[in-house]
Amino acid sequence: MKTPELVRRLLENLGEDPTREGLLRTPERVERSLAELTQGRTQTIEEVVGHGVFEEDCSEMVVVKDIEFYSLCEHHLLPFFGRVHVAYIPNGKIVGLSKLPRIVDVFARRLQVQERMTVQIAEAIQQVLQPKGVGVVADASHLCMMMRGVQKQNSSTMTSCLLGSFRSDFRTRSEFLGLVRSIGT
Ligand SMILES: [Zn+2]
């Protein structure tokens, strides 16, 4: 069955009349918007990074904070959204800063759980740059909790993934987590 037909059925199951004016074109709209919100599944990291990797003799931590993201929780098909903070320590290569949000989007735009998204972003940066270490922290609000009143409305969920020196070197880890903690305070 095609998606618009499924959505029409869904509307009926919700007790709605899919032929009323406001809902008439909803099935096609839902199909288009779901395709867009899950398009990360059709993209590869190589594709989005393109020629954005450069040789650079730099060994200082690179930190990009507050990368906005929007994703869909795979358990409820409801949005979760927030910010991702990304850091890495180069090992001869850096990536164009505009590429990091695009890497985040590849993994955000699909049915997800926040924990897996965080790990996937870190592993993708690891794969593209082979840096000395990678740190990723995601801070998100989940509408499936907020709208359904399961938890306090303002609660947010933090997840992190630390690879390489971010895991093994205490100073690197605390520098990164200190930078992340200072956000919004
Ligand atoms: Zn959920």
Coordinates of N, CA and C and ligand atoms in Angstrom, one line a residue:
M1 N 0.8 -1.2 0.0 CA 0.0 0.0 0.0 C 0.9 1.3 0.0
K2 N 0.5 2.2 -0.8 CA 1.3 3.5 -0.9 C 1.0 4.3 0.4
T3 N 2.0 5.2 0.7 CA 2.0 5.9 2.0 C 0.7 6.8 2.1
P4 N 0.3 7.5 1.1 CA -0.9 8.4 1.2 C -2.2 7.5 1.6
E5 N -2.3 6.4 1.0 CA -3.4 5.5 1.3 C -3.3 5.0 2.8
L6 N -2.1 4.7 3.2 CA -1.9 4.3 4.6 C -2.3 5.4 5.6
V7 N -2.0 6.7 5.2 CA -2.3 7.8 6.1 C -3.8 8.1 6.1
R8 N -4.4 7.9 4.9 CA -5.9 8.0 4.9 C -6.5 7.0 5.8
R9 N -6.0 5.7 5.8 CA -6.5 4.7 6.7 C -6.3 5.1 8.2
L10 N -5.1 5.6 8.4 CA -4.7 6.0 9.8 C -5.7 7.1 10.3
L11 N -6.0 8.1 9.4 CA -6.9 9.2 9.8 C -8.3 8.6 10.1
E12 N -8.7 7.6 9.3 CA -10.0 6.9 9.6 C -10.0 6.2 11.0
N13 N -8.9 5.5 11.2 CA -8.7 4.8 12.5 C -8.7 5.8 13.7
L14 N -8.3 7.0 13.4 CA -8.4 8.0 14.5 C -9.7 8.6 14.6
G15 N -10.7 8.1 13.9 CA -12.1 8.6 14.0 C -12.3 9.9 13.1
E16 N -11.3 10.2 12.2 CA -11.5 11.4 11.4 C -12.1 11.0 10.1
D17 N -12.6 12.1 9.4 CA -13.1 12.0 8.1 C -12.1 12.5 7.1
P18 N -11.3 11.6 6.4 CA -10.3 12.1 5.5 C -10.7 12.9 4.3
T19 N -12.1 12.9 4.1 CA -12.5 13.7 3.0 C -12.9 15.1 3.3
R20 N -12.8 15.5 4.6 CA -13.1 16.9 5.0 C -12.0 17.8 4.5
E21 N -12.3 19.0 4.2 CA -11.4 19.9 3.5 C -10.0 20.0 4.1
G22 N -9.9 20.1 5.4 CA -8.6 20.3 6.0 C -7.7 19.1 5.9
L23 N -8.3 17.9 5.7 CA -7.5 16.7 5.7 C -7.3 16.1 4.2
L24 N -8.0 16.8 3.3 CA -8.0 16.2 1.9 C -6.6 16.0 1.4
R25 N -5.7 16.9 1.5 CA -4.4 16.7 1.0 C -3.3 16.3 2.0
T26 N -3.8 16.0 3.2 CA -2.9 15.7 4.3 C -2.1 14.4 4.0
P27 N -2.7 13.4 3.4 CA -1.9 12.1 3.2 C -0.7 12.4 2.3
E28 N -0.8 13.2 1.3 CA 0.3 13.5 0.4 C 1.3 14.4 1.1
R29 N 0.8 15.3 1.9 CA 1.7 16.2 2.7 C 2.5 15.4 3.7
V30 N 1.9 14.4 4.4 CA 2.6 13.6 5.4 C 3.6 12.7 4.6
E31 N 3.3 12.2 3.5 CA 4.3 11.5 2.7 C 5.5 12.3 2.4
R32 N 5.3 13.5 1.9 CA 6.5 14.3 1.6 C 7.3 14.7 2.8
S33 N 6.6 15.1 3.9 CA 7.3 15.5 5.1 C 8.1 14.4 5.7
L34 N 7.5 13.2 5.7 CA 8.2 12.0 6.3 C 9.4 11.7 5.5
A35 N 9.3 11.8 4.1 CA 10.4 11.5 3.3 C 11.5 12.5 3.6
E36 N 11.2 13.7 3.8 CA 12.2 14.7 4.1 C 12.9 14.5 5.5
L37 N 12.0 14.1 6.5 CA 12.5 14.0 7.8 C 13.3 12.7 8.0
T38 N 13.2 11.8 7.0 CA 14.0 10.5 7.1 C 15.0 10.4 6.0
Q39 N 15.3 11.5 5.3 CA 16.2 11.4 4.2 C 17.6 11.1 4.5
G40 N 18.0 11.2 5.8 CA 19.4 10.8 6.2 C 19.7 9.4 5.9
R41 N 18.7 8.5 5.9 CA 18.9 7.1 5.6 C 19.4 6.9 4.1
T42 N 19.2 7.8 3.3 CA 19.6 7.7 1.9 C 20.9 8.3 1.6
Q43 N 21.5 9.0 2.6 CA 22.7 9.7 2.4 C 23.9 9.0 3.0
T44 N 25.1 9.2 2.4 CA 26.3 8.7 3.0 C 27.2 9.8 3.5
I45 N 28.0 9.5 4.4 CA 28.9 10.5 5.0 C 29.9 11.0 3.9
E46 N 30.3 10.1 3.0 CA 31.2 10.5 2.0 C 30.6 11.6 1.1
E47 N 29.3 11.4 0.8 CA 28.5 12.3 0.0 C 28.4 13.7 0.7
V48 N 28.1 13.8 2.0 CA 27.9 15.1 2.6 C 29.2 15.8 2.9
V49 N 30.3 15.0 3.1 CA 31.6 15.6 3.4 C 32.2 16.1 2.2
G50 N 32.1 15.3 1.1 CA 32.6 15.7 -0.2 C 34.1 16.0 -0.1
H51 N 34.5 17.2 -0.6 CA 35.9 17.5 -0.6 C 36.2 18.4 0.6
G52 N 35.4 18.2 1.7 CA 35.6 19.1 2.8 C 36.6 18.7 3.8
V53 N 37.5 17.8 3.5 CA 38.6 17.4 4.4 C 39.9 17.9 4.0
F54 N 40.6 18.6 4.9 CA 41.9 19.2 4.5 C 43.0 18.8 5.4
E55 N 44.2 18.7 4.8 CA 45.4 18.4 5.6 C 45.7 19.6 6.4
E56 N 46.0 19.4 7.7 CA 46.3 20.6 8.5 C 47.1 20.1 9.7
D57 N 48.2 20.8 10.0 CA 49.1 20.3 11.1 C 48.6 21.0 12.4
C58 N 47.5 20.6 12.9 CA 47.0 21.3 14.1 C 46.6 20.2 15.1
S59 N 47.0 20.4 16.4 CA 46.7 19.4 17.3 C 45.9 19.9 18.5
E60 N 45.3 21.1 18.3 CA 44.4 21.6 19.3 C 43.0 21.1 19.1
M61 N 42.3 21.1 20.2 CA 40.9 20.6 20.2 C 40.0 21.6 19.3
V62 N 39.3 21.0 18.4 CA 38.3 21.8 17.7 C 36.9 21.5 18.3
V63 N 36.2 22.5 18.6 CA 34.9 22.3 19.3 C 33.8 23.1 18.5
V64 N 32.8 22.5 18.1 CA 31.6 23.2 17.5 C 30.4 22.9 18.4
K65 N 29.9 24.0 19.0 CA 28.8 23.8 20.0 C 27.5 24.2 19.3
D66 N 26.4 23.7 20.0 CA 25.1 24.1 19.6 C 24.7 23.9 18.2
I67 N 25.0 22.7 17.7 CA 24.5 22.3 16.4 C 23.0 21.9 16.6
E68 N 22.1 22.6 16.0 CA 20.7 22.3 16.2 C 20.3 21.0 15.4
F69 N 19.5 20.2 16.0 CA 19.1 19.0 15.2 C 17.6 18.7 15.5
Y70 N 17.0 18.0 14.5 CA 15.6 17.6 14.7 C 15.5 16.1 14.2
S71 N 15.0 15.2 15.1 CA 15.0 13.8 14.7 C 13.6 13.3 15.1
L72 N 13.4 12.0 14.8 CA 12.1 11.3 15.1 C 12.4 10.1 16.0
C73 N 11.8 10.1 17.1 CA 11.9 8.9 18.0 C 11.3 7.7 17.4
E74 N 12.1 6.6 17.3 CA 11.6 5.5 16.6 C 10.5 4.7 17.3
H75 N 10.4 5.0 18.6 CA 9.4 4.3 19.4 C 8.0 4.8 19.3
H76 N 7.9 6.2 19.0 CA 6.6 6.8 19.0 C 6.4 7.6 17.7
L77 N 7.4 7.7 16.8 CA 7.4 8.5 15.6 C 7.0 10.0 16.0
L78 N 7.5 10.4 17.1 CA 7.4 11.8 17.5 C 8.7 12.5 17.5
P79 N 8.8 13.8 17.3 CA 10.1 14.5 17.3 C 10.8 14.5 18.6
F80 N 12.1 14.3 18.5 CA 13.0 14.8 19.6 C 14.0 15.7 18.9
F81 N 14.4 16.8 19.7 CA 15.2 17.8 19.1 C 16.0 18.5 20.1
G82 N 17.1 19.2 19.7 CA 17.9 19.9 20.6 C 19.2 20.3 20.0
R83 N 20.3 20.1 20.7 CA 21.6 20.5 20.3 C 22.6 19.5 20.4
V84 N 23.6 19.4 19.5 CA 24.7 18.5 19.5 C 26.0 19.4 19.6
H85 N 26.9 18.9 20.5 CA 28.2 19.6 20.6 C 29.2 18.5 20.2
V86 N 30.1 19.0 19.3 CA 31.0 18.1 18.7 C 32.4 18.6 18.9
A87 N 33.3 17.7 19.3 CA 34.7 18.1 19.4 C 35.6 17.0 18.9
Y88 N 36.8 17.4 18.3 CA 37.8 16.4 18.0 C 39.2 17.0 18.1
I89 N 40.2 16.1 18.2 CA 41.6 16.6 18.2 C 42.2 16.0 16.9
P90 N 42.6 16.9 16.0 CA 43.0 16.5 14.7 C 44.3 15.7 14.8
N91 N 44.4 14.8 13.8 CA 45.6 14.0 13.6 C 46.1 14.2 12.2
G92 N 46.4 15.5 11.8 CA 46.8 15.7 10.4 C 45.7 16.1 9.4
K93 N 44.4 16.0 9.9 CA 43.3 16.3 9.0 C 42.2 17.1 9.8
I94 N 41.7 18.1 9.1 CA 40.5 18.8 9.7 C 39.4 18.7 8.7
V95 N 38.2 19.0 9.1 CA 37.0 19.0 8.2 C 36.4 20.4 8.2
G96 N 35.9 20.8 7.1 CA 35.3 22.1 7.0 C 34.2 22.2 8.1
L97 N 34.1 23.4 8.8 CA 33.2 23.4 9.9 C 31.7 23.3 9.5
S98 N 31.4 23.7 8.3 CA 30.0 23.6 7.9 C 29.6 22.1 7.6
K99 N 30.6 21.2 7.6 CA 30.3 19.8 7.3 C 29.8 19.1 8.6
L100 N 30.2 19.6 9.7 CA 29.8 18.9 11.0 C 28.3 18.9 11.2
P101 N 27.6 20.1 10.9 CA 26.1 20.1 11.0 C 25.5 19.1 10.0
R102 N 26.2 19.0 8.8 CA 25.6 18.1 7.8 C 25.8 16.6 8.2
I103 N 26.9 16.3 8.9 CA 27.0 15.0 9.4 C 26.0 14.7 10.5
V104 N 25.7 15.7 11.3 CA 24.7 15.5 12.4 C 23.3 15.2 11.7
D105 N 23.0 16.0 10.6 CA 21.7 15.8 10.0 C 21.6 14.4 9.4
V106 N 22.6 13.8 8.8 CA 22.5 12.5 8.2 C 22.0 11.5 9.3
F107 N 22.4 11.7 10.5 CA 22.0 10.7 11.5 C 20.7 11.2 12.3
A108 N 20.4 12.5 12.2 CA 19.2 13.0 12.9 C 18.0 12.7 12.0
R109 N 18.2 12.8 10.7 CA 17.0 12.7 9.8 C 16.7 11.2 9.5
R110 N 16.3 10.6 10.5 CA 15.8 9.2 10.3 C 15.1 8.8 11.6
L111 N 14.5 7.6 11.6 CA 13.9 7.1 12.9 C 15.1 6.8 13.8
Q112 N 15.1 7.3 15.0 CA 16.3 7.2 15.8 C 16.0 7.0 17.3
V113 N 17.0 6.7 18.0 CA 17.0 6.9 19.5 C 18.3 7.8 19.7
Q114 N 18.1 8.6 20.7 CA 19.2 9.6 20.9 C 20.6 9.0 21.2
E115 N 20.6 7.9 21.9 CA 21.8 7.2 22.3 C 22.6 6.8 21.0
R116 N 21.8 6.1 20.1 CA 22.5 5.6 18.9 C 22.9 6.8 18.0
M117 N 22.1 7.8 17.9 CA 22.5 9.0 17.1 C 23.8 9.5 17.5
T118 N 24.0 9.7 18.8 CA 25.2 10.2 19.4 C 26.4 9.4 19.0
V119 N 26.3 8.1 19.1 CA 27.4 7.2 18.8 C 27.7 7.3 17.3
Q120 N 26.6 7.3 16.5 CA 26.8 7.3 15.0 C 27.6 8.6 14.6
I121 N 27.2 9.7 15.2 CA 27.9 11.0 14.8 C 29.4 10.9 15.2
A122 N 29.7 10.4 16.4 CA 31.1 10.2 16.8 C 31.8 9.3 15.9
E123 N 31.2 8.2 15.6 CA 31.9 7.2 14.7 C 32.1 7.7 13.3
A124 N 31.2 8.5 12.8 CA 31.3 9.1 11.5 C 32.5 10.0 11.4
I125 N 32.7 10.8 12.4 CA 33.8 11.8 12.5 C 35.1 11.0 12.6
Q126 N 35.1 10.0 13.4 CA 36.2 9.1 13.5 C 36.6 8.5 12.2
Q127 N 35.6 8.1 11.4 CA 35.9 7.5 10.1 C 36.4 8.5 9.1
V128 N 35.9 9.7 9.1 CA 36.3 10.7 8.1 C 37.7 11.2 8.4
L129 N 38.0 11.4 9.7 CA 39.2 12.2 10.0 C 40.3 11.4 10.7
Q130 N 40.0 10.2 11.2 CA 40.9 9.4 12.0 C 41.6 10.4 13.0
P131 N 40.9 11.1 13.8 CA 41.5 12.1 14.7 C 42.1 11.4 15.9
K132 N 42.7 12.1 16.8 CA 43.2 11.5 18.0 C 42.1 11.2 19.0
G133 N 41.0 11.9 18.8 CA 39.9 11.6 19.7 C 38.6 12.4 19.2
V134 N 37.5 11.9 19.6 CA 36.2 12.6 19.3 C 35.3 12.6 20.5
G135 N 34.6 13.7 20.7 CA 33.6 13.8 21.8 C 32.3 14.3 21.2
V136 N 31.2 13.7 21.5 CA 29.9 14.2 21.1 C 29.0 14.2 22.2
V137 N 28.3 15.3 22.5 CA 27.3 15.3 23.5 C 26.0 15.8 22.8
A138 N 24.9 15.1 23.1 CA 23.6 15.6 22.6 C 22.7 15.9 23.8
D139 N 22.0 17.0 23.6 CA 21.1 17.4 24.7 C 19.7 17.7 24.0
A140 N 18.7 16.8 24.4 CA 17.5 16.9 23.6 C 16.2 16.8 24.4
S141 N 15.2 17.4 23.8 CA 13.8 17.3 24.4 C 13.0 16.3 23.6
H142 N 12.3 15.4 24.2 CA 11.5 14.4 23.5 C 10.0 14.7 23.6
L143 N 9.4 15.0 22.5 CA 8.0 15.2 22.6 C 7.2 14.0 23.0
C144 N 7.7 12.8 22.8 CA 6.9 11.7 23.3 C 6.9 11.7 24.8
M145 N 7.8 12.3 25.5 CA 7.7 12.4 26.9 C 7.0 13.7 27.3
M146 N 7.3 14.8 26.6 CA 6.7 16.1 27.0 C 5.2 16.2 26.8
M147 N 4.8 15.7 25.6 CA 3.4 15.8 25.2 C 2.5 14.8 26.0
R148 N 3.1 13.7 26.3 CA 2.3 12.6 26.9 C 2.4 12.7 28.4
G149 N 3.1 13.7 28.9 CA 3.1 13.9 30.4 C 3.8 12.8 31.2
V150 N 4.7 12.0 30.5 CA 5.3 10.9 31.2 C 6.3 11.5 32.2
Q151 N 6.9 12.6 31.8 CA 8.0 13.2 32.6 C 7.7 14.7 32.7
K152 N 8.5 15.3 33.6 CA 8.4 16.8 33.7 C 8.6 17.4 32.4
Q153 N 7.8 18.5 32.1 CA 7.8 19.1 30.7 C 9.2 19.6 30.3
N154 N 9.9 20.1 31.3 CA 11.2 20.7 30.9 C 12.4 19.8 31.0
S155 N 12.2 18.6 31.2 CA 13.3 17.7 31.3 C 14.0 17.5 30.0
S156 N 15.3 17.4 30.0 CA 16.0 17.2 28.8 C 16.9 16.0 29.0
T157 N 17.3 15.3 27.9 CA 18.1 14.1 28.0 C 19.4 14.3 27.4
M158 N 20.5 14.0 28.2 CA 21.8 14.2 27.7 C 22.4 12.8 27.4
T159 N 23.1 12.7 26.2 CA 23.8 11.5 25.9 C 25.2 11.9 25.4
S160 N 26.2 11.1 25.6 CA 27.5 11.4 25.1 C 28.2 10.2 24.6
C161 N 29.2 10.4 23.7 CA 30.0 9.4 23.2 C 31.4 9.9 23.1
L162 N 32.4 9.3 23.7 CA 33.8 9.7 23.8 C 34.6 8.6 23.2
L163 N 35.5 9.0 22.2 CA 36.3 8.0 21.5 C 37.8 8.5 21.6
G164 N 38.7 7.6 21.5 CA 40.1 7.9 21.5 C 40.6 8.6 22.8
S165 N 41.3 9.7 22.6 CA 41.9 10.4 23.7 C 40.8 11.1 24.6
F166 N 39.6 11.3 24.0 CA 38.5 11.8 24.8 C 38.1 10.8 25.9
R167 N 38.4 9.5 25.6 CA 38.0 8.5 26.5 C 39.2 8.2 27.4
S168 N 40.4 8.2 26.9 CA 41.5 7.7 27.6 C 42.3 8.8 28.4
D169 N 42.2 10.1 28.0 CA 42.9 11.1 28.6 C 42.0 12.0 29.4
F170 N 42.2 11.9 30.7 CA 41.3 12.6 31.7 C 41.2 14.1 31.4
R171 N 42.4 14.7 31.0 CA 42.4 16.2 30.8 C 41.6 16.6 29.6
T172 N 41.7 15.8 28.5 CA 41.0 16.1 27.3 C 39.5 16.0 27.6
R173 N 39.2 14.9 28.3 CA 37.7 14.7 28.6 C 37.2 15.8 29.4
S174 N 37.9 16.2 30.5 CA 37.3 17.2 31.4 C 37.3 18.6 30.7
E175 N 38.3 18.8 29.8 CA 38.2 20.1 29.0 C 37.0 20.1 28.2
F176 N 36.7 19.1 27.5 CA 35.5 19.0 26.6 C 34.2 19.1 27.4
L177 N 34.1 18.3 28.4 CA 32.9 18.3 29.2 C 32.7 19.6 29.9
G178 N 33.8 20.2 30.3 CA 33.7 21.6 30.9 C 33.2 22.6 29.9
L179 N 33.6 22.5 28.7 CA 33.1 23.5 27.7 C 31.7 23.2 27.4
V180 N 31.3 22.0 27.4 CA 29.9 21.6 27.1 C 29.0 22.1 28.3
R181 N 29.5 21.9 29.5 CA 28.7 22.2 30.7 C 28.5 23.7 30.8
S182 N 29.4 24.5 30.2 CA 29.3 26.0 30.4 C 28.2 26.5 29.4
I183 N 27.7 25.6 28.6 CA 26.7 26.1 27.6 C 25.3 26.4 28.3
G184 N 24.8 27.6 27.9 CA 23.5 27.9 28.4 C 23.4 28.2 29.9
T185 N 24.6 28.3 30.6 CA 24.6 28.7 32.0 C 25.1 30.1 32.2
Ligands
ZN1 ZN 9.6 8.1 22.0

